[in-house]
Amino acid sequence: MEREMRRRRWLLWLTMAMAVAGSSGAVRGAEVTYDGRSLIIDRQRKILFSGSIHYPRSTPQIENEYQNIEAAFQEQGPSYVQWAASMAVGLNTGVPWVMCKQTDAPDPVINTCNGMRCGETFTGPNSPNKPALWTEDWTSFYEVYGKGPYIRSAEDIAFHAALFIAKMNGSYINYYMYHGGTNFGRTGSGYVITSYYDQAPIDEYGLKRQPKWGHLRELHAAVKNYSAPLLQGAKANFSIGPLQQAYVFEEETGGCVSFLVNNDPTNNATVQFRNISVELPPKSISILGDCNNVIFNTATVNVEGNTRTTTVSWKFDSDDKWEEFEDVIPHFSDTTLISGTLLEQMNTTKDISDYLWYTFRFQPNSSCNTPVLHVESHAHAAHAFVNDLHIGAAHGNHDVKVFTLEYPIPLQDDMNNISILSNMVGLPDSGAFMESKVAGLTQVEIQCDQNEVYNFTEYLWGYQVGLLGEKLQIYEEQNLEQVDWSSGTSLNQPLTWYKSVFDIPEGSEPLALNLSTMGKGEAWVNGQSIGRYWVSFLAPSGSPSQILYHVPRSFVEPSGNLLVLLEEDGGDPLGVTLVTVSTDDIKEKSSTPSPSIDTNSKYSLPDTRMRRGDLKFS
C-alpha cells in the first residue's frame, strides 16, 4: 500500500497505544510482556482486537515484511535482521517488539503474520514462548488506478479470524484496515488511488460498511466472552469429519469454548460433538459457548447490508461559475537546467512535483516527410507537445512499469520545439534497493522512415520541474492574482487550471466531489489538496477506479469555498458536483435470529460498541 512501505516500516512509536488503552484504560504505567499464549498486560493475559486507522500499527514494530526482499541482499540480509532487532530492543521501550512476516525474527522480537488467511498461511511463532499475533488482517486491499476494488466478504474475514484464534492459539488480531482513509495531496504511492481501503468495515468517510462491521462485532463479542478458557484452558483438536475439525479450549474449573470448522467449500456438514448434533454451513466455523451452545457462526450473517448513497448539494454546471488558466508549455530556451542526456525523474524533481518537463529543439532534414515521435518511459504518464501543439498522451499501469508514447507529428522546416511532460502518480513504495529505482524518459526518437531515425537520448535537453501553476501556488486564494484567469471553460483542454467557489449544506454528513466528467489531475479545496484524480483511466469493467473525492468538513466554511482543479488530460468541469455521502438504515434480520450468547455465563459480555475515534476492541 501508499511511501506505503516506508510509513508502515518506520512508525515505531505507536507502541501498544490502542491495544493497551483498550484493555487497561490507560497506556501509562502498563506493564507489557508476553508468553506462549498471549500478550500480558499488567500481569493478565489478553485477547486483543484492534483496528488500524490508515497506517498506524498497534504494536511497536521494527521492519515490515523485510523477508520478502531479504534474499536480494545475500549474506547482508540476515545480518541486517539481527542488527535491526538488537537496535529496537536496545531502545528499552518496555513493550515487546514485532517483525511482520519475518519467520526468523531474533529473540525476544515476535515474528507475526500479515495477510488475509493467517490461520492457513502462518507457520506459527518461532519459539514456544512467543504468542501468535496477526499484525495485518487485510480487510480489503489498496486499490490502484485502472483496476476495481477488492471486496472481501464479512463471512471470509470472520472465518479466517476465528480459524487463527482456534488453530494457531491466536490472541491478537489487528485489522488492516478497520477504518479506510484518504491519500490527501500527493501521498499516494505509485498508481494508488486517492481513496484508501474504502472497503474496510468503516469506510473512507467514517461510515459503517454493513454487514462487515456488525458481523465482526458479533465475532469479537463471542470470542471475548470466552477469553478465559481461550487463554487459560487446555487445548485439544481432533477430526469430526472428512473435512471437519474441532478445536476445544477447556479449563479445569469447567469453562469451555469450542470451534467447529467445516472446510468443505460447497456442502453443509452435520457433525456430532459431545453428544449434540451441530449443522455447519459450507466453509464456516461455529463457536460453541460452554462447548454446547452455538453463539456464532462465521457464515451466518445476522446484520442487513447497507448501501452508500450520494445526494447532490452543489452543481458547477454553468460557464459563469468557472474561470480558467492554461498552463505555459516551456521551450528549451526557457529552461535553466541543461543536460546532455535524459535525466532520471525522481532525482531531478526531489519530490517537489509529480511533473518534469523534458524539452529540446530540432531542425529536421528536408527528407523527413512523415515524422513519428517515439518515446519510451519508466514514469507513469506523458504528454507530448510540438511547437505548443498537444500531440498526444500515453501512460503505463501498476503492473507494467514501462510504456511507449508514439504519435505522428507535424514539423516545421526550421527549428522545432519539442516539449514532453513526464508525470509520476506517486513514488515507489516497496522492493529491494529503493535507491536504484528509476523513472522518467529513457529513450526519445523521431522516426522519418525506416532508414532515417533521429535518436535524442544523448542530446542537449532542457528541464523544468513542475508546472507554472504549481510554482506560483495558484490553488491558494492569496496567489490567484499571480496569473490571468479567463472567464468560462474550455472543454477537453489539457494542462488547464479551473477555479470556482461553492457553499456546503448544513449538517454533518460527509462531503465529496464527484469528478466523473474530468480526466486526470489534482484538486484543491481552500488551498488544501484533496488528492490526485485519474477518472480517464478505466478499470476492466469500463468504469473509473474512483470518481468520489473526500472533502473533509474541516477543510471548508459554510460558504465561499475555493475549488481549484488542475486538469492534465482534458475534462468537462461543468459536470462536477458536490455531494453528501450517507448510508441507509441497518436492521437486524428478522428471519434469521442472532446466535444467543449466554448472559448467565460466568464470562461477562464486553461492550463492543464503537465510539468516535475508538478503534480498539480488546
Coordinates of C-alpha atoms in Angstrom, one line a residue:
M1 CA 0.0 0.0 0.0
E2 CA 0.5 4.5 -0.2
R3 CA 5.6 5.9 0.7
E4 CA 3.4 3.0 1.9
M5 CA 6.1 0.6 2.9
R6 CA 8.2 3.3 4.4
R7 CA 5.5 4.5 6.6
R8 CA 4.5 1.0 7.6
R9 CA 8.1 0.2 8.3
W10 CA 9.1 3.1 10.5
L11 CA 6.1 4.0 12.6
L12 CA 7.9 2.6 15.6
W13 CA 6.5 4.6 18.4
L14 CA 2.8 3.7 18.1
T15 CA 3.8 1.2 20.7
M16 CA 0.8 -0.5 22.3
A17 CA -1.4 2.6 22.3
M18 CA -4.7 1.2 21.0
A19 CA -4.3 -2.4 22.4
V20 CA -3.2 -1.3 25.9
A21 CA -5.6 1.6 26.1
G22 CA -8.5 -0.7 25.1
S23 CA -7.7 -3.3 27.8
S24 CA -6.5 -1.3 30.8
G25 CA -8.0 2.1 30.1
A26 CA -4.6 3.9 30.0
V27 CA -1.2 3.4 28.5
R28 CA 0.9 5.0 31.2
G29 CA 2.2 2.5 33.8
A30 CA 1.1 -0.6 31.9
E31 CA 3.4 -3.5 32.2
V32 CA 3.5 -5.4 28.9
T33 CA 5.2 -8.7 28.4
Y34 CA 4.2 -12.0 26.7
D35 CA 4.3 -15.7 26.9
G36 CA 3.5 -18.5 24.5
R37 CA -0.3 -17.8 24.9
S38 CA -0.7 -14.1 24.5
L39 CA 0.5 -10.6 25.3
I40 CA 0.4 -10.0 29.0
I41 CA -0.8 -6.5 30.2
D42 CA -0.5 -5.7 33.9
R43 CA 0.1 -9.4 34.6
Q44 CA -3.1 -10.5 32.8
R45 CA -3.2 -12.4 29.5
K46 CA -5.3 -10.6 26.9
I47 CA -7.1 -11.4 23.7
L48 CA -6.9 -8.2 21.7
F49 CA -8.7 -7.0 18.6
S50 CA -7.5 -3.7 17.2
G51 CA -8.0 -1.7 14.0
S52 CA -5.6 0.4 12.1
I53 CA -6.6 3.9 11.1
H54 CA -4.8 4.3 7.7
Y55 CA -1.2 3.5 8.6
P56 CA -0.8 3.2 12.4
R57 CA 0.1 -0.2 13.9
S58 CA -1.0 -1.3 17.3
T59 CA 2.3 -2.8 18.3
P60 CA 5.9 -1.5 18.2
Q61 CA 7.4 -2.8 15.0
I62 CA 10.9 -2.9 13.5
E63 CA 10.9 -3.5 9.8
N64 CA 7.9 -4.7 7.8
E65 CA 7.8 -7.8 5.6
Y66 CA 11.6 -7.5 5.1
Q67 CA 11.8 -11.2 4.4
N68 CA 10.1 -10.6 1.1
I69 CA 13.3 -8.9 -0.2
E70 CA 15.9 -10.2 2.2
A71 CA 17.4 -12.6 -0.3
A72 CA 18.3 -9.7 -2.6
F73 CA 20.9 -8.6 -0.1
Q74 CA 22.5 -12.0 0.1
E75 CA 24.6 -12.5 3.3
Q76 CA 23.9 -9.0 4.4
G77 CA 20.2 -9.7 4.7
P78 CA 20.3 -11.9 7.9
S79 CA 22.9 -9.6 9.4
Y80 CA 20.6 -6.7 9.0
V81 CA 17.7 -8.5 10.6
Q82 CA 19.9 -9.2 13.6
W83 CA 21.1 -5.6 13.8
A84 CA 17.5 -4.2 13.4
A85 CA 16.2 -6.4 16.2
S86 CA 19.1 -5.6 18.5
M87 CA 18.7 -1.9 17.9
A88 CA 14.9 -2.0 18.6
V89 CA 15.2 -4.0 21.8
G90 CA 18.1 -1.7 22.9
L91 CA 15.6 1.3 23.0
N92 CA 14.2 -0.2 26.1
T93 CA 10.6 0.8 25.3
G94 CA 9.2 -1.5 27.9
V95 CA 6.9 -3.3 25.5
P96 CA 7.5 -6.2 23.1
W97 CA 8.7 -5.7 19.5
V98 CA 7.4 -7.5 16.5
M99 CA 8.7 -8.3 13.0
C100 CA 5.9 -8.9 10.5
K101 CA 6.3 -11.8 8.1
Q102 CA 9.9 -12.5 9.4
T103 CA 10.0 -16.2 10.3
D104 CA 13.4 -15.9 11.9
A105 CA 12.8 -12.8 14.0
P106 CA 15.5 -12.9 16.7
D107 CA 14.5 -13.3 20.3
P108 CA 12.9 -11.6 22.0
V109 CA 11.2 -10.0 18.9
I110 CA 8.0 -11.7 18.0
N111 CA 7.5 -12.9 14.4
T112 CA 4.0 -12.1 13.3
C113 CA 1.7 -12.7 10.3
N114 CA 0.3 -10.3 7.7
G115 CA -2.3 -11.3 5.1
M116 CA -5.8 -12.4 4.6
R117 CA -5.6 -16.1 5.8
C118 CA -3.1 -16.3 8.6
G119 CA -4.9 -19.3 10.1
E120 CA -3.8 -21.2 7.0
T121 CA -0.6 -19.5 5.9
F122 CA 1.2 -18.6 9.2
T123 CA 3.9 -21.1 10.2
G124 CA 3.5 -20.1 13.8
P125 CA 5.7 -18.4 16.3
N126 CA 9.4 -19.4 16.0
S127 CA 9.6 -20.1 19.8
P128 CA 7.1 -21.8 22.1
N129 CA 7.5 -18.8 24.4
K130 CA 6.1 -16.3 21.8
P131 CA 2.4 -15.7 21.1
A132 CA 0.6 -16.0 17.8
L133 CA -0.1 -12.4 16.6
W134 CA -1.7 -11.3 13.4
T135 CA -0.5 -7.7 12.8
E136 CA -2.2 -7.1 9.5
D137 CA -5.5 -8.8 8.8
W138 CA -6.2 -7.3 5.4
T139 CA -9.9 -6.5 5.2
S140 CA -9.5 -5.5 1.6
F141 CA -6.5 -4.3 -0.4
Y142 CA -5.3 -1.0 -1.6
E143 CA -6.7 -0.1 -5.0
V144 CA -4.8 1.2 -8.0
Y145 CA -5.9 3.2 -11.0
G146 CA -7.1 1.0 -13.8
K147 CA -8.5 -1.7 -11.5
G148 CA -11.6 -2.2 -9.5
P149 CA -11.9 -2.6 -5.7
Y150 CA -11.0 -5.8 -3.9
I151 CA -14.2 -6.7 -1.9
R152 CA -13.6 -9.2 0.9
S153 CA -16.8 -10.6 2.4
A154 CA -17.8 -10.4 6.1
E155 CA -18.0 -14.2 6.1
D156 CA -14.5 -14.6 4.8
I157 CA -12.9 -12.1 7.3
A158 CA -14.8 -13.7 10.2
F159 CA -13.8 -17.3 9.1
H160 CA -10.1 -16.6 9.0
A161 CA -10.1 -14.6 12.2
A162 CA -11.9 -17.4 14.0
L163 CA -9.6 -20.0 12.4
F164 CA -6.5 -18.1 13.5
I165 CA -7.7 -18.0 17.1
A166 CA -8.6 -21.7 17.1
K167 CA -5.9 -23.3 15.1
M168 CA -2.9 -21.0 15.9
N169 CA -3.9 -20.1 19.5
G170 CA -4.1 -16.6 18.1
S171 CA -4.6 -13.9 20.8
Y172 CA -4.2 -10.7 18.8
I173 CA -5.7 -9.6 15.5
N174 CA -5.1 -6.1 14.1
Y175 CA -7.3 -5.3 11.2
Y176 CA -5.6 -3.6 8.3
M177 CA -7.6 -1.5 7.7
Y178 CA -10.6 -1.3 10.0
H179 CA -11.1 2.3 9.0
G180 CA -10.5 3.5 5.5
G181 CA -8.7 6.7 4.7
T182 CA -7.7 9.2 2.1
N183 CA -4.4 9.9 0.4
F184 CA -4.6 13.6 0.5
G185 CA -2.2 15.7 -1.5
R186 CA 0.5 13.6 -3.3
T187 CA 0.9 11.0 -0.5
G188 CA -0.4 8.0 -2.5
S189 CA 2.3 5.6 -3.8
G190 CA 2.7 4.6 -7.4
Y191 CA -0.7 4.3 -9.2
V192 CA -2.5 4.0 -5.8
I193 CA -5.9 5.8 -5.9
T194 CA -6.7 8.6 -3.5
S195 CA -9.2 6.6 -1.6
Y196 CA -7.5 4.1 0.7
Y197 CA -9.1 0.8 1.9
D198 CA -12.6 2.2 1.4
Q199 CA -14.0 -1.3 1.6
A200 CA -12.9 -1.6 5.3
P201 CA -15.6 -2.2 7.9
I202 CA -15.6 1.6 8.4
D203 CA -15.2 3.3 5.1
E204 CA -13.2 6.3 4.0
Y205 CA -15.9 8.7 5.2
G206 CA -16.3 7.1 8.7
L207 CA -19.5 5.2 7.7
K208 CA -20.1 1.6 8.7
R209 CA -20.0 -0.9 5.9
Q210 CA -22.6 -3.5 6.8
P211 CA -22.8 -6.3 7.2
K212 CA -19.0 -6.3 7.6
W213 CA -18.9 -4.1 10.7
G214 CA -21.8 -5.8 12.5
H215 CA -20.7 -9.3 11.8
L216 CA -17.2 -8.7 13.1
R217 CA -18.7 -7.0 16.2
E218 CA -20.6 -10.3 16.9
L219 CA -17.4 -12.3 16.4
H220 CA -15.5 -10.1 18.8
A221 CA -18.2 -10.4 21.4
A222 CA -18.3 -14.2 21.2
V223 CA -14.5 -14.5 21.5
K224 CA -14.2 -12.0 24.3
N225 CA -17.0 -13.6 26.2
Y226 CA -14.9 -16.8 26.4
S227 CA -11.4 -15.3 26.7
A228 CA -10.7 -17.2 29.9
P229 CA -10.8 -20.7 28.5
L230 CA -9.0 -19.5 25.3
L231 CA -6.2 -18.0 27.4
Q232 CA -6.1 -20.4 30.4
G233 CA -7.6 -23.6 29.3
A234 CA -6.0 -26.8 27.8
K235 CA -6.4 -27.1 24.1
A236 CA -7.4 -30.2 22.2
N237 CA -8.1 -30.6 18.5
F238 CA -9.4 -33.6 16.6
S239 CA -11.3 -34.6 13.4
I240 CA -15.1 -34.7 13.5
G241 CA -15.5 -35.5 9.8
P242 CA -13.5 -35.8 6.5
L243 CA -13.3 -32.0 6.1
Q244 CA -14.3 -31.0 9.6
Q245 CA -12.2 -30.2 12.6
A246 CA -12.8 -29.4 16.3
Y247 CA -10.7 -27.1 18.5
V248 CA -11.6 -27.2 22.2
F249 CA -10.3 -25.0 25.0
E250 CA -11.3 -26.2 28.4
E251 CA -10.4 -25.0 31.9
E252 CA -10.0 -27.3 34.9
T253 CA -12.7 -25.1 36.6
G254 CA -15.2 -26.1 33.8
G255 CA -15.0 -23.1 31.5
C256 CA -15.1 -24.3 27.9
V257 CA -15.3 -23.0 24.3
S258 CA -15.1 -24.9 21.1
F259 CA -14.6 -24.0 17.4
L260 CA -16.1 -26.4 14.9
V261 CA -14.6 -25.9 11.5
N262 CA -16.2 -27.0 8.2
N263 CA -13.6 -26.7 5.4
D264 CA -15.9 -28.0 2.7
P265 CA -16.5 -25.0 0.5
T266 CA -19.8 -26.2 -1.0
N267 CA -21.6 -28.5 1.3
N268 CA -23.2 -28.3 4.8
A269 CA -21.9 -30.8 7.3
T270 CA -23.8 -32.3 10.2
V271 CA -21.3 -33.3 12.9
Q272 CA -21.6 -35.0 16.3
F273 CA -19.8 -33.2 19.1
R274 CA -20.2 -34.1 22.8
N275 CA -23.5 -35.8 22.3
I276 CA -25.0 -33.0 20.4
S277 CA -25.6 -32.6 16.6
V278 CA -24.4 -29.4 15.0
E279 CA -25.0 -28.4 11.4
L280 CA -22.2 -26.4 9.9
P281 CA -22.7 -24.3 6.7
P282 CA -20.1 -24.6 4.0
K283 CA -16.7 -23.0 4.7
S284 CA -17.7 -21.9 8.2
I285 CA -16.8 -22.0 11.8
S286 CA -19.3 -22.4 14.7
I287 CA -18.2 -21.1 18.1
L288 CA -19.9 -23.1 20.9
G289 CA -20.1 -21.3 24.2
D290 CA -19.7 -23.7 27.2
C291 CA -19.0 -26.2 24.4
N292 CA -22.7 -26.9 24.0
N293 CA -24.4 -23.7 22.6
V294 CA -23.7 -22.2 19.2
I295 CA -23.2 -18.5 19.9
F296 CA -21.7 -17.5 16.5
N297 CA -21.2 -18.9 13.0
T298 CA -18.9 -17.2 10.6
A299 CA -21.2 -17.8 7.6
T300 CA -24.4 -16.9 9.3
V301 CA -24.7 -13.1 8.9
N302 CA -27.4 -11.5 11.1
V303 CA -26.9 -7.9 10.0
E304 CA -28.5 -6.5 6.9
G305 CA -26.2 -5.0 4.4
N306 CA -26.4 -1.3 3.7
T307 CA -25.9 0.9 0.7
R308 CA -23.9 4.0 0.4
T309 CA -25.7 6.8 -1.5
T310 CA -24.9 10.3 -2.6
T311 CA -27.0 13.4 -2.8
V312 CA -26.0 16.4 -5.0
S313 CA -25.8 19.6 -2.9
W314 CA -24.0 21.9 -5.4
K315 CA -23.6 21.9 -9.1
F316 CA -20.8 23.6 -11.1
D317 CA -22.9 23.4 -14.3
S318 CA -22.6 26.8 -15.9
D319 CA -19.8 28.7 -17.5
D320 CA -20.2 31.7 -15.3
K321 CA -19.3 29.6 -12.3
W322 CA -15.8 28.9 -13.6
E323 CA -12.6 30.7 -14.6
E324 CA -9.6 29.0 -16.2
F325 CA -5.9 29.4 -16.8
E326 CA -4.0 27.4 -19.4
D327 CA -0.5 26.5 -18.1
V328 CA 2.5 27.5 -20.0
I329 CA 4.4 24.9 -22.1
P330 CA 8.1 25.6 -21.7
H331 CA 10.6 25.6 -24.6
F332 CA 14.3 24.7 -24.4
S333 CA 15.2 28.4 -24.3
D334 CA 13.0 28.9 -21.2
T335 CA 14.8 26.3 -19.1
T336 CA 17.8 26.8 -16.8
L337 CA 18.6 23.1 -16.0
I338 CA 20.5 21.8 -19.0
S339 CA 22.0 18.3 -19.5
G340 CA 23.5 16.3 -22.4
T341 CA 21.4 13.3 -21.6
L342 CA 18.0 12.2 -20.3
L343 CA 17.9 12.8 -16.6
E344 CA 16.2 10.4 -14.1
Q345 CA 13.0 12.0 -12.9
M346 CA 12.8 11.3 -9.2
N347 CA 16.4 12.5 -8.5
T348 CA 15.6 15.6 -10.6
T349 CA 12.3 16.6 -9.1
K350 CA 13.2 15.8 -5.5
D351 CA 9.5 15.1 -4.9
I352 CA 8.7 18.8 -5.3
S353 CA 6.2 17.9 -8.1
D354 CA 4.7 14.9 -10.0
Y355 CA 5.8 16.6 -13.2
L356 CA 9.1 17.1 -15.1
W357 CA 9.3 18.8 -18.4
Y358 CA 11.8 17.4 -20.9
T359 CA 12.5 19.9 -23.8
F360 CA 14.7 20.0 -26.8
R361 CA 14.8 21.8 -30.1
F362 CA 15.4 20.2 -33.5
Q363 CA 15.6 21.2 -37.2
P364 CA 14.8 18.2 -39.4
N365 CA 16.4 17.1 -42.6
S366 CA 14.2 18.1 -45.6
S367 CA 13.6 14.5 -46.4
C368 CA 11.7 13.9 -43.1
N369 CA 8.2 13.9 -44.6
T370 CA 6.3 11.6 -42.2
P371 CA 7.9 12.1 -38.8
V372 CA 6.8 10.0 -35.8
L373 CA 7.7 10.8 -32.3
H374 CA 8.7 7.7 -30.3
V375 CA 9.2 8.0 -26.5
E376 CA 9.9 5.2 -24.0
S377 CA 9.3 5.9 -20.3
H378 CA 9.7 4.5 -16.9
A379 CA 7.4 7.1 -15.4
H380 CA 3.6 6.7 -15.2
A381 CA 2.3 9.0 -17.9
A382 CA 3.5 11.5 -20.5
H383 CA 2.2 14.3 -22.8
A384 CA 3.9 15.4 -26.0
F385 CA 3.8 18.9 -27.4
V386 CA 5.4 20.0 -30.7
N387 CA 5.6 23.8 -31.1
D388 CA 3.0 24.2 -28.3
L389 CA 0.5 21.8 -30.1
H390 CA -0.6 18.9 -28.0
I391 CA 0.2 15.8 -29.9
G392 CA -1.0 13.0 -27.6
A393 CA -0.5 11.2 -24.3
A394 CA 0.2 7.7 -23.1
H395 CA 0.5 6.0 -19.7
G396 CA 1.5 2.8 -18.0
N397 CA -0.1 0.8 -15.3
H398 CA 0.6 -0.6 -11.9
D399 CA 1.7 -4.0 -13.2
V400 CA 3.8 -2.9 -16.2
K401 CA 6.5 -0.4 -15.3
V402 CA 7.3 0.9 -18.7
F403 CA 5.2 2.4 -21.6
T404 CA 5.7 3.9 -25.0
L405 CA 4.2 7.1 -26.5
E406 CA 4.2 7.1 -30.3
Y407 CA 2.4 9.7 -32.5
P408 CA 2.9 11.2 -35.9
I409 CA 4.0 14.8 -35.5
P410 CA 4.0 18.0 -37.7
L411 CA 7.4 19.5 -38.1
Q412 CA 8.4 22.9 -39.5
D413 CA 11.3 23.2 -41.9
D414 CA 13.1 25.5 -39.4
M415 CA 13.7 25.0 -35.7
N416 CA 11.0 23.0 -33.8
N417 CA 10.4 23.0 -30.0
I418 CA 9.6 19.5 -28.6
S419 CA 8.3 19.5 -25.0
I420 CA 7.4 16.3 -23.2
L421 CA 5.7 16.4 -19.8
S422 CA 6.6 13.3 -17.8
N423 CA 4.3 12.5 -14.9
M424 CA 4.6 10.3 -11.8
V425 CA 1.4 9.3 -10.0
G426 CA 3.2 8.5 -6.7
L427 CA 6.6 7.2 -5.7
P428 CA 7.7 3.5 -5.5
D429 CA 6.6 2.0 -2.2
S430 CA 8.5 -1.3 -1.8
G431 CA 11.2 -3.6 -3.0
A432 CA 14.9 -4.1 -2.6
F433 CA 17.4 -1.3 -3.5
M434 CA 14.9 1.5 -3.5
E435 CA 17.7 4.0 -4.2
S436 CA 18.3 2.3 -7.6
K437 CA 14.7 2.6 -8.9
V438 CA 14.4 4.9 -11.9
A439 CA 11.6 6.9 -13.5
G440 CA 11.3 9.3 -16.4
L441 CA 12.1 9.1 -20.1
T442 CA 14.6 6.6 -21.2
Q443 CA 14.6 6.9 -25.0
V444 CA 13.4 9.6 -27.4
E445 CA 13.4 9.3 -31.2
I446 CA 11.9 11.0 -34.3
Q447 CA 11.5 8.4 -37.0
C448 CA 11.3 9.8 -40.5
D449 CA 11.2 6.4 -42.2
Q450 CA 12.9 3.0 -41.6
N451 CA 16.2 4.3 -42.8
E452 CA 16.2 7.7 -41.1
V453 CA 15.9 7.9 -37.4
Y454 CA 17.0 10.7 -35.1
N455 CA 17.9 9.5 -31.6
F456 CA 17.8 12.2 -28.9
T457 CA 18.7 10.0 -25.9
E458 CA 22.1 11.6 -25.7
Y459 CA 21.3 15.1 -26.8
L460 CA 21.1 18.6 -25.3
W461 CA 18.0 18.7 -23.1
G462 CA 16.4 21.5 -21.0
Y463 CA 14.4 20.7 -17.9
Q464 CA 11.7 22.3 -15.8
V465 CA 10.5 20.8 -12.6
G466 CA 6.7 21.2 -12.2
L467 CA 4.1 23.4 -13.8
L468 CA 4.0 27.1 -13.6
G469 CA 0.7 27.0 -11.7
E470 CA 2.3 24.7 -9.1
K471 CA 5.3 27.1 -8.7
L472 CA 3.0 30.0 -8.2
Q473 CA 0.7 28.0 -5.9
I474 CA -2.4 29.3 -7.7
Y475 CA -4.5 26.9 -5.8
E476 CA -4.3 29.2 -2.8
E477 CA -6.5 32.2 -2.6
Q478 CA -3.7 34.7 -1.9
N479 CA -1.9 33.6 -5.1
L480 CA -4.9 33.7 -7.5
E481 CA -3.8 37.0 -8.9
Q482 CA -0.4 35.7 -10.0
V483 CA -1.9 34.6 -13.3
D484 CA -4.6 35.9 -15.7
W485 CA -7.8 33.9 -15.4
S486 CA -10.3 33.8 -18.2
S487 CA -14.0 33.6 -17.7
G488 CA -15.8 30.4 -18.8
T489 CA -14.5 26.9 -19.6
S490 CA -12.7 25.3 -22.5
L491 CA -13.7 21.7 -22.5
N492 CA -11.3 18.8 -23.0
Q493 CA -8.3 21.1 -23.0
P494 CA -5.1 19.7 -21.5
L495 CA -2.9 21.4 -18.8
T496 CA -5.7 23.7 -17.7
W497 CA -6.4 25.1 -14.3
Y498 CA -10.1 25.7 -13.3
K499 CA -11.4 27.6 -10.3
S500 CA -14.8 28.1 -8.8
V501 CA -16.4 28.8 -5.4
F502 CA -19.1 26.8 -3.6
D503 CA -21.2 26.6 -0.5
I504 CA -21.8 23.5 1.6
P505 CA -25.0 22.1 3.0
E506 CA -25.8 22.2 6.7
G507 CA -25.4 19.1 8.7
S508 CA -22.7 16.6 9.5
E509 CA -22.9 14.2 6.5
P510 CA -19.6 13.6 4.8
L511 CA -18.9 15.6 1.6
A512 CA -17.2 14.6 -1.6
L513 CA -16.6 16.0 -5.1
N514 CA -17.9 13.9 -7.9
L515 CA -15.3 14.3 -10.7
S516 CA -16.7 11.8 -13.1
T517 CA -16.5 14.2 -16.0
M518 CA -12.9 15.1 -15.5
G519 CA -9.8 13.3 -16.8
K520 CA -6.6 13.3 -14.8
G521 CA -5.1 15.8 -12.3
E522 CA -5.3 17.1 -8.8
A523 CA -8.0 19.0 -6.8
W524 CA -7.6 21.6 -4.0
V525 CA -10.3 23.0 -1.7
N526 CA -9.4 26.2 0.1
G527 CA -5.7 25.6 -0.7
Q528 CA -5.6 22.0 0.7
S529 CA -5.1 19.2 -1.8
I530 CA -7.8 16.5 -1.6
G531 CA -5.6 14.3 -3.7
R532 CA -4.9 13.2 -7.3
Y533 CA -7.7 12.1 -9.5
W534 CA -7.5 9.9 -12.7
V535 CA -11.0 9.4 -13.9
S536 CA -9.9 8.7 -17.5
F537 CA -8.1 5.5 -16.5
L538 CA -10.8 2.9 -16.6
A539 CA -10.9 -0.5 -14.9
P540 CA -11.7 -3.6 -16.9
S541 CA -15.3 -3.1 -16.0
G542 CA -15.3 0.1 -18.1
S543 CA -15.7 2.3 -15.0
P544 CA -13.2 4.7 -13.4
S545 CA -11.4 3.3 -10.4
Q546 CA -12.6 6.4 -8.4
I547 CA -15.0 9.3 -9.0
L548 CA -15.8 10.5 -5.5
Y549 CA -13.1 12.5 -3.7
H550 CA -13.5 13.2 0.0
V551 CA -13.8 16.8 1.2
P552 CA -13.5 16.8 5.0
R553 CA -15.8 19.3 6.6
S554 CA -12.8 20.6 8.5
F555 CA -11.4 21.9 5.1
V556 CA -14.5 24.1 4.4
E557 CA -16.6 27.0 5.5
P558 CA -20.3 27.3 5.2
S559 CA -19.9 29.5 2.1
G560 CA -17.4 30.9 -0.4
N561 CA -15.1 27.9 -0.6
L562 CA -12.4 27.9 -3.3
L563 CA -12.2 24.9 -5.6
V564 CA -9.2 24.6 -7.9
L565 CA -8.8 21.8 -10.4
L566 CA -5.6 21.0 -12.4
E567 CA -6.8 19.1 -15.4
E568 CA -4.0 17.3 -17.2
D569 CA -5.8 15.3 -19.9
G570 CA -8.8 17.4 -20.6
G571 CA -12.2 17.2 -19.0
D572 CA -15.6 18.8 -18.5
P573 CA -15.8 20.8 -15.2
L574 CA -19.4 21.7 -15.9
G575 CA -20.3 18.1 -14.8
V576 CA -18.6 18.4 -11.4
T577 CA -20.8 18.2 -8.4
L578 CA -20.5 18.4 -4.6
V579 CA -22.4 15.6 -2.9
T580 CA -23.2 14.4 0.6
V581 CA -22.5 10.8 1.4
S582 CA -24.7 8.6 3.6
T583 CA -25.9 5.1 4.1
D584 CA -29.4 3.7 4.5
D585 CA -30.7 2.3 7.8
I586 CA -29.4 -1.0 9.2
K587 CA -31.9 -3.6 10.5
E588 CA -31.4 -6.9 12.2
K589 CA -32.6 -9.8 10.0
S590 CA -36.0 -10.9 11.4
S591 CA -35.9 -14.2 9.6
T592 CA -32.6 -15.3 11.0
P593 CA -32.2 -14.8 14.7
S594 CA -28.8 -13.8 16.1
P595 CA -26.9 -16.6 17.8
S596 CA -27.6 -16.3 21.6
I597 CA -24.8 -15.5 24.0
D598 CA -25.5 -16.9 27.5
T599 CA -25.6 -13.8 29.7
N600 CA -25.8 -16.0 32.7
S601 CA -22.3 -17.4 31.9
K602 CA -19.6 -16.6 34.4
Y603 CA -17.9 -14.7 31.5
S604 CA -19.3 -11.2 31.1
L605 CA -20.2 -9.9 27.6
P606 CA -17.9 -7.0 26.7
D607 CA -19.2 -3.7 25.5
T608 CA -18.0 -3.7 21.8
R609 CA -19.9 -0.6 20.7
M610 CA -17.8 1.7 18.5
R611 CA -17.2 5.2 19.8
R612 CA -15.9 8.1 17.8
G613 CA -12.2 7.9 17.4
D614 CA -12.2 4.5 19.1
L615 CA -10.8 1.5 17.2
K616 CA -9.8 -0.8 20.0
F617 CA -11.9 -3.8 20.7
S618 CA -10.0 -5.6 23.4

